[in-house]
PDB file of C-alpha atoms in Angstrom:
ATOM      1  CA  MET N  26       0.995 -30.857  -1.811  1.00 58.00           C
ATOM      2  CA  PHE N  27      -2.271 -29.479  -0.457  1.00 72.00           C
ATOM      3  CA  ARG N  28      -0.475 -27.782   2.419  1.00 78.00           C
ATOM      4  CA  LYS N  29       1.888 -26.086  -0.019  1.00 82.00           C
ATOM      5  CA  CYS N  30      -1.099 -24.719  -1.955  1.00 73.00           C
ATOM      6  CA  GLU N  31      -2.534 -23.403   1.299  1.00 81.00           C
ATOM      7  CA  GLN N  32       0.762 -21.641   2.035  1.00 81.00           C
ATOM      8  CA  ILE N  33       0.781 -20.021  -1.418  1.00 75.00           C
ATOM      9  CA  ILE N  34      -2.814 -18.860  -1.019  1.00 72.00           C
ATOM     10  CA  SER N  35      -2.117 -17.343   2.395  1.00 78.00           C
ATOM     11  CA  ASP N  36       0.978 -15.580   1.013  1.00 79.00           C
ATOM     12  CA  ILE N  37      -1.041 -14.129  -1.871  1.00 74.00           C
ATOM     13  CA  SER N  38      -3.788 -12.864   0.419  1.00 75.00           C
ATOM     14  CA  TYR N  39      -1.195 -11.328   2.752  1.00 76.00           C
ATOM     15  CA  ASN N  40       0.506  -9.565  -0.160  1.00 77.00           C
ATOM     16  CA  GLU N  41      -2.819  -8.229  -1.425  1.00 81.00           C
ATOM     17  CA  GLY N  42      -3.625  -6.895   2.027  1.00 80.00           C
ATOM     18  CA  ALA N  43      -0.245  -5.176   2.241  1.00 80.00           C
ATOM     19  CA  PHE N  44      -0.726  -3.714  -1.238  1.00 83.00           C
ATOM     20  CA  LEU N  45      -4.170  -2.360  -0.317  1.00 83.00           C
ATOM     21  CA  PHE N  46      -2.741  -0.845   2.866  1.00 84.00           C
ATOM     22  CA  ILE N  47       0.104   0.822   0.952  1.00 83.00           C
ATOM     23  CA  SER N  48      -2.251   2.248  -1.678  1.00 86.00           C
ATOM     24  CA  LEU N  49      -4.561   3.562   1.053  1.00 86.00           C
ATOM     25  CA  PHE N  50      -1.571   5.112   2.821  1.00 87.00           C
ATOM     26  CA  ARG N  51      -0.502   6.810  -0.415  1.00 87.00           C
ATOM     27  CA  LYS N  52      -4.024   8.209  -0.892  1.00 88.00           C
ATOM     28  CA  ILE N  53      -3.912   9.667   2.617  1.00 85.00           C
ATOM     29  CA  ILE N  54      -0.516  11.247   1.904  1.00 82.00           C
ATOM     30  CA  ALA N  55      -1.786  12.647  -1.388  1.00 83.00           C
ATOM     31  CA  ARG N  56      -4.820  14.130   0.375  1.00 84.00           C
ATOM     32  CA  LYS N  57      -2.570  15.816   2.938  1.00 80.00           C
ATOM     33  CA  MET N  58      -0.399  17.056   0.091  1.00 74.00           C
ATOM     34  CA  THR N  59      -3.355  18.832  -1.501  1.00 76.00           C
ATOM     35  CA  GLU N  60      -4.305  20.386   1.856  1.00 72.00           C
ATOM     36  CA  ASN N  61      -0.857  21.944   2.448  1.00 64.00           C
ATOM     37  CA  SER N  62       1.116  21.996  -0.784  1.00 61.00           C
ATOM     38  CA  ASN N  63       4.274  23.486   0.711  1.00 59.00           C
ATOM     39  CA  GLN N  64       6.009  20.076   0.939  1.00 57.00           C
ATOM     40  CA  PRO N  65       7.221  19.110  -2.564  1.00 59.00           C
ATOM     41  CA  GLU N  66       9.651  16.484  -1.232  1.00 60.00           C
ATOM     42  CA  LEU N  67       6.755  14.245  -0.148  1.00 57.00           C
ATOM     43  CA  GLU N  68       5.202  14.473  -3.601  1.00 57.00           C
ATOM     44  CA  GLN N  69       8.287  12.873  -5.140  1.00 59.00           C
ATOM     45  CA  ILE N  70       7.910   9.829  -2.861  1.00 55.00           C
ATOM     46  CA  ILE N  71       4.436   9.212  -4.250  1.00 51.00           C
TER      47      ILE N  71
END
């Protein structure tokens, strides 16, 4: 039972890390979008 809780906790922390990475990646894309706004197809992805 304790090992299963450990597995759940590690999965949650991994998912949070992936979510933070994705949000950071989207911020970088949005920043590049504002620098050169001649790419409207990328804006739809965000």
